Short mmCIF file of C-alpha atoms (C1' of nucleotides) in Angstrom, two decimals:
data_model
loop_
_atom_site.label_atom_id
_atom_site.label_comp_id
_atom_site.label_asym_id
_atom_site.label_seq_id
_atom_site.Cartn_x
_atom_site.Cartn_y
_atom_site.Cartn_z
CA UNK X 725 -53.23 108.05 -19.99
CA UNK X 726 -56.58 106.31 -20.08
CA UNK X 727 -57.76 105.89 -16.55
CA UNK X 728 -59.34 102.67 -15.31
CA UNK X 729 -63.06 103.18 -15.18
CA UNK X 730 -64.29 101.00 -12.38
CA UNK X 731 -62.75 98.15 -10.43
CA UNK X 732 -60.47 100.38 -8.37
CA UNK X 733 -61.06 98.10 -5.42
CA UNK X 734 -58.13 98.53 -3.12
CA UNK X 735 -56.99 94.94 -2.88
CA UNK X 736 -55.74 92.86 -5.82
CA UNK X 737 -57.61 89.65 -6.36
CA UNK X 738 -54.55 87.46 -6.75
CA UNK X 739 -56.57 84.61 -8.17
CA UNK X 740 -53.27 83.01 -9.09
CA UNK X 741 -54.75 80.77 -11.73
CA UNK X 742 -52.55 78.09 -13.21
CA UNK X 743 -51.83 80.12 -16.33
CA UNK X 744 -50.98 83.35 -14.55
CA UNK X 745 -47.21 82.79 -14.28
CA UNK X 746 -47.01 82.19 -18.02
CA UNK X 747 -49.11 85.29 -18.73
CA UNK X 748 -47.01 87.40 -16.37
CA UNK X 749 -43.86 86.27 -18.14
CA UNK X 750 -45.27 87.41 -21.48
CA UNK X 751 -46.35 90.74 -19.99
CA UNK X 752 -43.02 91.33 -18.23
CA UNK X 753 -41.10 90.84 -21.47
CA UNK X 754 -43.35 93.28 -23.32
CA UNK X 755 -43.17 95.84 -20.49
CA UNK X 756 -39.38 95.53 -20.56
CA UNK X 757 -39.14 95.98 -24.30
CA UNK X 758 -41.68 98.77 -24.85
CA UNK X 759 -42.47 100.25 -21.45
CA UNK X 760 -45.55 99.58 -19.34
CA UNK X 761 -47.56 102.51 -20.73
CA UNK X 762 -46.89 101.52 -24.32
CA UNK X 763 -48.16 97.96 -23.93
CA UNK X 764 -51.90 97.45 -24.18
CA UNK X 765 -53.88 94.53 -22.87
CA UNK X 766 -54.54 93.66 -26.52
CA UNK X 767 -50.86 93.14 -27.13
CA UNK X 768 -50.40 90.93 -24.08
CA UNK X 769 -53.43 88.86 -25.01
CA UNK X 770 -52.14 88.54 -28.57
CA UNK X 771 -48.75 87.40 -27.30
CA UNK X 772 -50.44 84.72 -25.21
CA UNK X 773 -52.83 83.68 -27.98
CA UNK X 774 -55.93 84.50 -25.97
CA UNK X 775 -58.57 87.23 -26.04
CA UNK X 776 -58.54 90.37 -23.95
CA UNK X 777 -61.59 89.20 -22.02
CA UNK X 778 -59.79 86.00 -21.07
CA UNK X 779 -56.85 88.03 -19.84
CA UNK X 780 -59.28 89.88 -17.57
CA UNK X 781 -60.46 86.58 -16.23
CA UNK X 782 -56.96 85.96 -14.88
CA UNK X 783 -56.16 89.49 -13.73
CA UNK X 784 -58.45 92.22 -12.41
CA UNK X 785 -56.58 94.98 -14.21
CA UNK X 786 -53.39 95.89 -16.02
CA UNK X 787 -52.13 97.51 -12.82
CA UNK X 788 -52.55 94.22 -11.01
CA UNK X 789 -50.29 92.52 -13.54
CA UNK X 790 -47.64 95.16 -12.89
CA UNK X 791 -48.00 94.68 -9.14
CA UNK X 792 -47.60 90.93 -9.34
CA UNK X 793 -44.51 91.22 -11.55
CA UNK X 794 -43.00 93.90 -9.35
CA UNK X 795 -43.81 92.42 -5.96
CA UNK X 796 -42.88 88.89 -6.96
CA UNK X 797 -39.38 89.63 -8.16
CA UNK X 798 -38.62 92.08 -5.36
CA UNK X 799 -39.60 89.55 -2.73
CA UNK X 800 -37.56 86.91 -4.56
CA UNK X 801 -34.40 89.01 -4.34
CA UNK X 802 -34.82 89.57 -0.62
CA UNK X 803 -35.55 85.91 0.07
CA UNK X 804 -32.81 84.33 -2.01
CA UNK X 805 -29.94 86.86 -1.93
CA UNK X 806 -29.82 88.36 1.56
CA UNK X 807 -29.10 84.95 3.20
CA UNK X 808 -25.79 84.95 1.30
CA UNK X 809 -24.52 87.59 3.74
CA UNK X 810 -24.85 85.13 6.62
CA UNK X 811 -22.49 82.28 7.42
CA UNK X 812 -18.94 81.76 8.66
CA UNK X 813 -16.84 82.67 5.61
CA UNK X 814 -14.90 85.93 5.40
CA UNK X 815 -16.98 89.09 5.04
CA UNK X 816 -15.48 90.08 1.69
CA UNK X 817 -16.26 86.63 0.36
CA UNK X 818 -19.87 86.83 1.50
CA UNK X 819 -20.33 90.26 -0.06
CA UNK X 820 -18.71 89.12 -3.30
CA UNK X 821 -21.12 86.21 -3.48
CA UNK X 822 -24.05 88.56 -3.00
CA UNK X 823 -22.79 90.95 -5.68
CA UNK X 824 -22.13 88.14 -8.17
CA UNK X 825 -25.45 86.45 -7.53
CA UNK X 826 -27.29 89.76 -7.68
CA UNK X 827 -25.79 90.62 -11.06
CA UNK X 828 -26.40 87.17 -12.52
CA UNK X 829 -29.95 86.93 -11.18
CA UNK X 830 -30.68 90.45 -12.31
CA UNK X 831 -29.69 89.53 -15.81
CA UNK X 832 -31.73 86.32 -15.82
CA UNK X 833 -34.75 88.14 -14.48
CA UNK X 834 -34.18 91.39 -16.34
CA UNK X 835 -37.74 91.57 -17.73
CA UNK X 836 -39.10 91.51 -14.20
CA UNK X 837 -36.44 93.57 -12.39
CA UNK X 838 -36.18 96.37 -14.95
CA UNK X 839 -39.96 96.62 -15.05
CA UNK X 840 -40.08 96.75 -11.25
CA UNK X 841 -37.52 99.55 -11.00
CA UNK X 842 -38.66 101.59 -14.00
CA UNK X 843 -42.40 101.41 -13.49
CA UNK X 844 -42.57 101.55 -9.71
CA UNK X 845 -43.99 105.08 -9.88
CA UNK X 846 -47.01 103.85 -11.81
CA UNK X 847 -48.32 101.73 -8.98
CA UNK X 848 -50.94 103.10 -6.61
CA UNK X 849 -49.26 104.54 -3.49
CA UNK X 850 -50.52 101.72 -1.29
CA UNK X 851 -49.14 99.00 -3.55
CA UNK X 852 -46.00 100.94 -4.23
CA UNK X 853 -45.28 101.17 -0.51
CA UNK X 854 -45.33 97.38 -0.29
CA UNK X 855 -42.71 97.01 -3.02
CA UNK X 856 -40.68 99.89 -1.59
CA UNK X 857 -40.59 98.04 1.72
CA UNK X 858 -38.77 95.09 0.17
CA UNK X 859 -36.39 97.33 -1.77
CA UNK X 860 -35.50 99.33 1.32
CA UNK X 861 -35.03 96.22 3.42
CA UNK X 862 -32.63 94.82 0.85
CA UNK X 863 -30.63 98.05 0.64
CA UNK X 864 -30.43 98.63 4.36
CA UNK X 865 -29.28 95.09 5.08
CA UNK X 866 -26.41 95.43 2.62
CA UNK X 867 -25.58 98.90 3.95
CA UNK X 868 -25.46 97.62 7.54
CA UNK X 869 -23.17 94.78 6.43
CA UNK X 870 -20.77 97.22 4.77
CA UNK X 871 -20.84 99.57 7.76
CA UNK X 872 -19.95 96.66 10.02
CA UNK X 873 -17.11 95.73 7.69
CA UNK X 874 -15.77 99.28 7.84
CA UNK X 875 -16.08 99.34 11.64
CA UNK X 876 -14.14 96.08 11.86
CA UNK X 877 -11.42 97.40 9.54
CA UNK X 878 -12.16 94.88 6.78
CA UNK X 879 -13.35 97.49 4.31
CA UNK X 880 -11.90 100.99 3.98
CA UNK X 881 -14.08 103.60 2.35
CA UNK X 882 -15.29 107.11 3.12
CA UNK X 883 -19.00 107.45 3.87
CA UNK X 884 -20.25 103.83 3.78
CA UNK X 885 -23.81 105.00 3.20
CA UNK X 886 -22.97 106.76 -0.05
CA UNK X 887 -20.55 103.98 -0.98
CA UNK X 888 -23.41 101.47 -0.72
CA UNK X 889 -25.47 103.64 -3.05
CA UNK X 890 -22.53 103.78 -5.47
CA UNK X 891 -22.25 99.99 -5.29
CA UNK X 892 -25.91 99.55 -6.24
CA UNK X 893 -25.62 102.15 -8.98
CA UNK X 894 -22.78 100.10 -10.46
CA UNK X 895 -24.38 96.70 -10.34
CA UNK X 896 -27.75 97.96 -11.57
CA UNK X 897 -26.29 99.74 -14.57
CA UNK X 898 -24.90 96.59 -16.17
CA UNK X 899 -28.23 95.58 -17.63
CA UNK X 900 -28.41 98.76 -19.70
CA UNK X 901 -25.44 97.82 -21.85
CA UNK X 902 -24.59 94.14 -21.32
CA UNK X 903 -24.62 92.09 -24.53
CA UNK X 904 -24.69 88.33 -24.12
CA UNK X 905 -22.78 87.94 -27.40
CA UNK X 906 -19.93 90.13 -26.14
CA UNK X 907 -16.43 89.19 -25.03
CA UNK X 908 -17.42 88.45 -21.42
CA UNK X 909 -20.25 86.24 -20.23
CA UNK X 910 -22.56 87.52 -17.51
CA UNK X 911 -20.73 85.30 -15.02
CA UNK X 912 -17.39 86.81 -15.95
CA UNK X 913 -18.84 90.31 -15.90
CA UNK X 914 -20.32 89.64 -12.46
CA UNK X 915 -16.92 88.51 -11.17
CA UNK X 916 -15.25 91.62 -12.59
CA UNK X 917 -17.85 93.90 -11.03
CA UNK X 918 -17.54 92.06 -7.71
CA UNK X 919 -13.83 92.90 -7.80
CA UNK X 920 -14.59 96.55 -8.64
CA UNK X 921 -17.13 96.70 -5.82
CA UNK X 922 -15.43 94.88 -2.98
CA UNK X 923 -11.80 95.47 -3.85
CA UNK X 924 -11.69 98.85 -5.58
CA UNK X 925 -14.70 100.76 -4.28
CA UNK X 926 -14.85 99.42 -0.73
CA UNK X 927 -11.10 99.15 -0.38
CA UNK X 928 -10.81 95.54 0.80
CA UNK X 929 -7.21 94.39 1.01
CA UNK X 930 -6.56 90.68 1.45
CA UNK M 715 -28.96 127.17 -32.54
CA UNK M 716 -29.32 127.64 -36.26
CA UNK M 717 -31.90 125.21 -37.52
CA UNK M 718 -33.37 124.73 -40.98
CA UNK M 719 -36.76 126.21 -41.66
CA UNK M 720 -39.83 124.18 -42.36
CA UNK M 721 -39.44 121.81 -45.26
CA UNK M 722 -41.61 119.37 -47.18
CA UNK M 723 -39.75 116.32 -45.96
CA UNK M 724 -40.37 114.18 -42.94
CA UNK M 725 -37.62 115.97 -41.04
CA UNK M 726 -38.65 117.94 -37.95
CA UNK M 727 -39.53 121.54 -38.63
CA UNK M 728 -37.47 123.07 -35.82
CA UNK M 729 -39.25 126.39 -36.15
CA UNK M 730 -37.46 127.44 -32.97
CA UNK M 731 -39.99 130.10 -32.09
CA UNK M 732 -39.17 132.42 -29.22
CA UNK M 733 -41.41 130.53 -26.82
CA UNK M 734 -40.16 127.07 -27.68
CA UNK M 735 -37.43 126.88 -25.00
CA UNK M 736 -39.97 127.73 -22.34
CA UNK M 737 -42.42 125.15 -23.69
CA UNK M 738 -39.72 122.49 -23.86
CA UNK M 739 -38.79 123.17 -20.25
CA UNK M 740 -42.39 122.58 -19.18
CA UNK M 741 -42.58 119.40 -21.24
CA UNK M 742 -39.24 118.08 -19.99
CA UNK M 743 -40.33 118.46 -16.37
CA UNK M 744 -43.61 116.65 -17.02
CA UNK M 745 -41.85 113.86 -18.98
CA UNK M 746 -39.40 113.49 -16.09
CA UNK M 747 -42.12 113.31 -13.45
CA UNK M 748 -44.67 111.10 -15.21
CA UNK M 749 -42.91 109.51 -18.17
CA UNK M 750 -43.22 110.54 -21.81
CA UNK M 751 -46.06 108.14 -22.60
CA UNK M 752 -48.13 109.30 -19.64
CA UNK M 753 -48.01 112.97 -20.58
CA UNK M 754 -50.50 114.19 -23.16
CA UNK M 755 -50.24 117.30 -25.30
CA UNK M 756 -53.25 118.57 -23.35
CA UNK M 757 -51.27 118.47 -20.11
CA UNK M 758 -48.28 120.27 -21.58
CA UNK M 759 -50.54 122.95 -23.06
CA UNK M 760 -52.31 123.34 -19.73
CA UNK M 761 -48.99 123.73 -17.94
CA UNK M 762 -48.02 126.47 -20.37
CA UNK M 763 -51.40 128.16 -20.23
CA UNK M 764 -52.04 127.76 -23.96
CA UNK M 765 -54.29 125.59 -26.11
CA UNK M 766 -53.29 122.32 -27.74
CA UNK M 767 -53.54 123.88 -31.19
CA UNK M 768 -51.11 126.59 -30.19
CA UNK M 769 -48.69 123.97 -28.96
CA UNK M 770 -48.89 122.40 -32.42
CA UNK M 771 -48.02 125.76 -33.92
CA UNK M 772 -44.67 125.59 -32.12
CA UNK M 773 -43.96 121.89 -32.60
CA UNK M 774 -44.95 119.55 -35.39
CA UNK M 775 -45.61 116.64 -33.04
CA UNK M 776 -45.09 115.31 -29.54
CA UNK M 777 -42.19 113.23 -30.84
CA UNK M 778 -40.51 116.38 -32.09
CA UNK M 779 -40.64 117.85 -28.60
CA UNK M 780 -38.95 114.72 -27.29
CA UNK M 781 -36.31 114.93 -30.00
CA UNK M 782 -35.49 118.56 -29.25
CA UNK M 783 -35.21 117.88 -25.52
CA UNK M 784 -33.10 114.80 -26.08
CA UNK M 785 -30.84 116.10 -28.81
CA UNK M 786 -30.34 119.49 -27.16
CA UNK M 787 -29.12 118.20 -23.84
CA UNK M 788 -27.00 115.43 -25.35
CA UNK M 789 -25.20 117.87 -27.61
CA UNK M 790 -24.77 120.23 -24.67
CA UNK M 791 -22.95 117.57 -22.65
CA UNK M 792 -20.59 116.79 -25.49
CA UNK M 793 -19.85 120.46 -26.19
CA UNK M 794 -19.33 121.67 -22.64
CA UNK M 795 -17.89 118.67 -20.79
CA UNK M 796 -15.50 116.89 -23.15
CA UNK M 797 -13.20 119.96 -23.43
CA UNK M 798 -12.47 119.51 -19.71
CA UNK M 799 -10.34 116.47 -20.63
CA UNK M 800 -7.96 118.70 -22.58
CA UNK M 801 -5.32 120.99 -21.11
CA UNK M 802 -2.01 120.72 -19.29
CA UNK M 803 -3.07 119.72 -15.78
CA UNK M 804 -2.57 116.18 -14.46
CA UNK M 805 -4.77 113.51 -16.03
CA UNK M 806 -6.45 112.53 -12.77
CA UNK M 807 -7.33 116.17 -12.17
CA UNK M 808 -8.86 116.54 -15.61
CA UNK M 809 -10.94 113.39 -15.21
CA UNK M 810 -12.06 114.48 -11.76
CA UNK M 811 -13.22 117.80 -13.16
CA UNK M 812 -15.20 116.01 -15.86
CA UNK M 813 -16.81 113.65 -13.35
CA UNK M 814 -17.72 116.48 -10.96
CA UNK M 815 -19.07 118.70 -13.70
CA UNK M 816 -20.98 115.82 -15.23
CA UNK M 817 -22.68 114.98 -11.94
CA UNK M 818 -23.51 118.59 -11.14
CA UNK M 819 -24.77 119.35 -14.63
CA UNK M 820 -26.73 116.16 -14.70
CA UNK M 821 -28.51 117.17 -11.54
CA UNK M 822 -29.25 120.69 -12.79
CA UNK M 823 -30.55 119.35 -16.07
CA UNK M 824 -32.17 116.21 -14.67
CA UNK M 825 -35.50 116.82 -16.41
CA UNK M 826 -33.73 116.84 -19.76
CA UNK M 827 -31.09 114.17 -19.16
CA UNK M 828 -33.33 111.60 -17.48
CA UNK M 829 -35.89 112.05 -20.24
CA UNK M 830 -33.18 111.63 -22.86
CA UNK M 831 -31.86 108.40 -21.37
CA UNK M 832 -35.19 106.86 -20.38
CA UNK M 833 -37.18 107.67 -23.49
CA UNK M 834 -34.50 107.24 -26.14
CA UNK M 835 -36.21 104.05 -27.36
CA UNK M 836 -39.35 105.97 -28.23
CA UNK M 837 -37.69 108.05 -30.92
CA UNK M 838 -37.88 107.00 -34.55
CA UNK M 839 -34.76 105.05 -35.53
CA UNK M 840 -33.43 107.87 -37.70
CA UNK M 841 -33.70 110.47 -34.93
CA UNK M 842 -32.55 108.03 -32.30
CA UNK M 843 -29.38 107.36 -34.27
CA UNK M 844 -28.53 111.05 -34.12
CA UNK M 845 -28.82 111.16 -30.33
CA UNK M 846 -26.99 107.86 -30.03
CA UNK M 847 -24.14 109.36 -32.02
CA UNK M 848 -23.56 112.07 -29.40
CA UNK M 849 -23.88 109.59 -26.53
CA UNK M 850 -21.37 107.20 -28.10
CA UNK M 851 -18.95 110.00 -28.90
CA UNK M 852 -19.05 111.15 -25.29
CA UNK M 853 -18.51 107.63 -23.94
CA UNK M 854 -15.73 106.70 -26.34
CA UNK M 855 -13.81 109.91 -25.68
CA UNK M 856 -13.82 109.24 -21.93
CA UNK M 857 -12.95 105.60 -22.49
CA UNK M 858 -9.98 106.53 -24.69
CA UNK M 859 -8.80 108.96 -22.03
CA UNK M 860 -8.92 106.27 -19.35
CA UNK M 861 -7.20 103.75 -21.59
CA UNK M 862 -4.41 106.24 -22.20
CA UNK M 863 -4.14 106.81 -18.45
CA UNK M 864 -3.82 103.07 -17.85
CA UNK M 865 -1.22 102.75 -20.62
CA UNK M 866 0.81 105.55 -19.06
CA UNK M 867 0.60 103.95 -15.61
CA UNK M 868 -1.45 106.77 -14.12
CA UNK M 869 -4.52 104.65 -13.56
CA UNK M 870 -4.49 101.00 -12.56
CA UNK M 871 -7.57 98.96 -13.31
CA UNK M 872 -8.44 95.69 -15.01
CA UNK M 873 -10.34 95.99 -18.28
CA UNK M 874 -10.52 99.77 -18.86
CA UNK M 875 -13.50 99.34 -21.18
CA UNK M 876 -15.68 97.73 -18.54
CA UNK M 877 -14.29 100.09 -15.90
CA UNK M 878 -15.47 103.05 -17.98
CA UNK M 879 -18.93 101.49 -18.12
CA UNK M 880 -18.85 101.02 -14.35
CA UNK M 881 -17.84 104.66 -13.94
CA UNK M 882 -20.82 105.85 -15.98
CA UNK M 883 -23.15 103.47 -14.16
CA UNK M 884 -22.02 105.06 -10.90
CA UNK M 885 -22.35 108.69 -11.88
CA UNK M 886 -25.65 108.17 -13.65
CA UNK M 887 -27.27 106.42 -10.71
CA UNK M 888 -26.99 109.38 -8.36
CA UNK M 889 -30.04 111.11 -9.77
CA UNK M 890 -32.25 108.20 -8.79
CA UNK M 891 -31.76 108.74 -5.07
CA UNK M 892 -30.16 112.16 -4.49
CA UNK M 893 -32.17 114.43 -2.19
CA UNK M 894 -31.20 118.10 -2.21
CA UNK M 895 -32.31 118.40 1.43
CA UNK M 896 -29.95 115.62 2.50
CA UNK M 897 -26.69 115.79 4.44
CA UNK M 898 -24.52 116.40 1.37
CA UNK M 899 -25.07 118.99 -1.36
CA UNK M 900 -24.78 117.94 -4.98
CA UNK M 901 -21.33 119.58 -5.10
CA UNK M 902 -20.14 117.55 -2.13
CA UNK M 903 -21.70 114.40 -3.54
CA UNK M 904 -19.98 115.04 -6.87
CA UNK M 905 -16.62 115.42 -5.11
CA UNK M 906 -17.16 112.18 -3.19
CA UNK M 907 -18.09 110.31 -6.36
CA UNK M 908 -15.10 111.76 -8.18
CA UNK M 909 -12.95 110.26 -5.45
CA UNK M 910 -14.73 106.91 -5.75
CA UNK M 911 -14.29 106.98 -9.54
CA UNK M 912 -10.76 108.21 -10.02
CA UNK M 913 -9.16 107.03 -6.80
CA UNK M 914 -11.02 103.85 -5.83
CA UNK M 915 -12.34 102.44 -9.09
CA UNK M 916 -9.56 103.47 -11.47
CA UNK M 917 -6.82 103.02 -8.89
CA UNK M 918 -5.10 106.39 -9.19
CA UNK M 919 -2.38 106.80 -6.57
CA UNK M 920 -0.96 110.30 -6.06
"C1'" DG S 1153 -62.23 79.40 -19.06
"C1'" DT S 1154 -62.79 81.40 -23.22
"C1'" DC S 1155 -65.10 83.92 -26.59
"C1'" DT S 1156 -67.48 88.19 -29.50
"C1'" DA S 1157 -69.11 92.59 -29.16
"C1'" DT S 1158 -69.16 96.91 -27.17
"C1'" DA S 1159 -69.00 100.74 -23.82
"C1'" DA S 1160 -66.77 105.15 -22.23
"C1'" DG S 1161 -63.29 108.08 -22.74
"C1'" DG S 1162 -58.47 109.73 -23.68
"C1'" DA S 1163 -54.88 110.09 -27.24
"C1'" DG S 1164 -52.42 112.76 -31.14
"C1'" DA S 1165 -53.36 115.76 -34.53
"C1'" DT S 1166 -55.92 119.22 -37.77
"C1'" DA S 1167 -59.29 122.85 -39.88
"C1'" DG S 1168 -60.38 127.21 -40.13
"C1'" DA S 1169 -61.84 131.58 -37.72
"C1'" DC S 1170 -59.72 135.67 -35.70
"C1'" DG Z 526 -49.94 133.28 -32.77
"C1'" DT Z 527 -53.78 131.77 -30.63
"C1'" DC Z 528 -58.24 130.01 -30.35
"C1'" DT Z 529 -62.69 126.51 -30.48
"C1'" DA Z 530 -64.35 122.51 -32.31
"C1'" DT Z 531 -63.65 118.23 -34.12
"C1'" DC Z 532 -61.73 113.85 -36.42
"C1'" DT Z 533 -60.09 109.25 -35.98
"C1'" DC Z 534 -57.95 105.81 -33.56
"C1'" DC Z 535 -56.73 103.34 -29.48
"C1'" DT Z 536 -57.16 102.38 -24.53
"C1'" DT Z 537 -58.96 99.87 -20.31
"C1'" DA Z 538 -62.53 97.28 -19.01
"C1'" DT Z 539 -67.25 94.82 -19.01
"C1'" DA Z 540 -71.55 92.06 -20.51
"C1'" DG Z 541 -73.22 87.98 -21.56
"C1'" DA Z 542 -73.19 83.74 -24.60
"C1'" DC Z 543 -71.03 79.16 -24.77
#
DNA sequence: GTCTATAAGGAGATAGAC
DNA sequence: GTCTATCTCCTTATAGAC
């Protein structure tokens, strides 16, 4: 609600001090647990054992912290997961590896990813567009892969575009209910969801 | 909609004045668009063309508005959708009708439902437990239905519990990307997702 | 790099007149 | 039922000493 007073310079400083990754990790966890708008700079500073003023030495604003969390993890997903679709192995195997890795990585990085997806709207349009670019690139690459699989007769599903959306809906929802103490580990859950995605939803038959 | 009158306890007043549905509709839309924590009572009052004090005549607090939005729509889903699983028609048909109706209703009531699911954490534990009760009842009823279908050989899927979660992940995700101006209407999208759910995911074969 | 102290303003909520 | 005026607390962010 409270609007930033000054310092609405258009470009983030990105000082990237040595402590900033540690501070971002603390902030991401708090944003995940309570929501970005319910976490004050006081609380982040407290969690890190520093003063608010010191926090402002490392980051120009609260919005810049959100941007760094959001942009960092989004870029990471594009850079580390999309390459799994390349290579010489069978297409269903490559897609399964992407789905499994996506689910596992999403769980490991849930403080960052959930914050990125939930709080994207709170970024300034210019910054938001940057993050959106990575998200769209990731989605469209997977969609094109699935469309190619359907064209080659490897997958069999109506409307590959919507099926890709359904696939992402499925694998993104896990984090809302997964309990690490439950019957299945995240690795087992990822394998089960990969079967649901590639086998059931997309209709791959060995 | 019979609610207790004002009391001396901490319980919400639920005065249920004649204007309160209209005011809740305005609040739900704002909560949906900007997030509960980013919407002030001033903004809601402005949207309704009344003063903040008048808003407090109708509702005891901002949290009570959230509770009424959340509890109302959650109860509505239980009351109107679960009966679709009963009857004499084939089980796959009944489940398809529930999935379609759920998706369509969820779109119509997106301001209420998205607010309920996103902002559930912000309710006091006591109130939250009430809403959670409806949500769990809804989920468990559908899960039991699917488990019965698997036991009777109508559906064929590994781990019906997780498959039910995957089903809800799918049908809840639609609202995050659906565009009413797009190629498919919400009715067509619901039908496609019902096919994905019942046919592809749960392995129903006619 | 880190601190204390403080500015400027928005938040939820209420009192009391009409 | 609706209003104006106001209270108190919390928010983001900065100034300036060390």
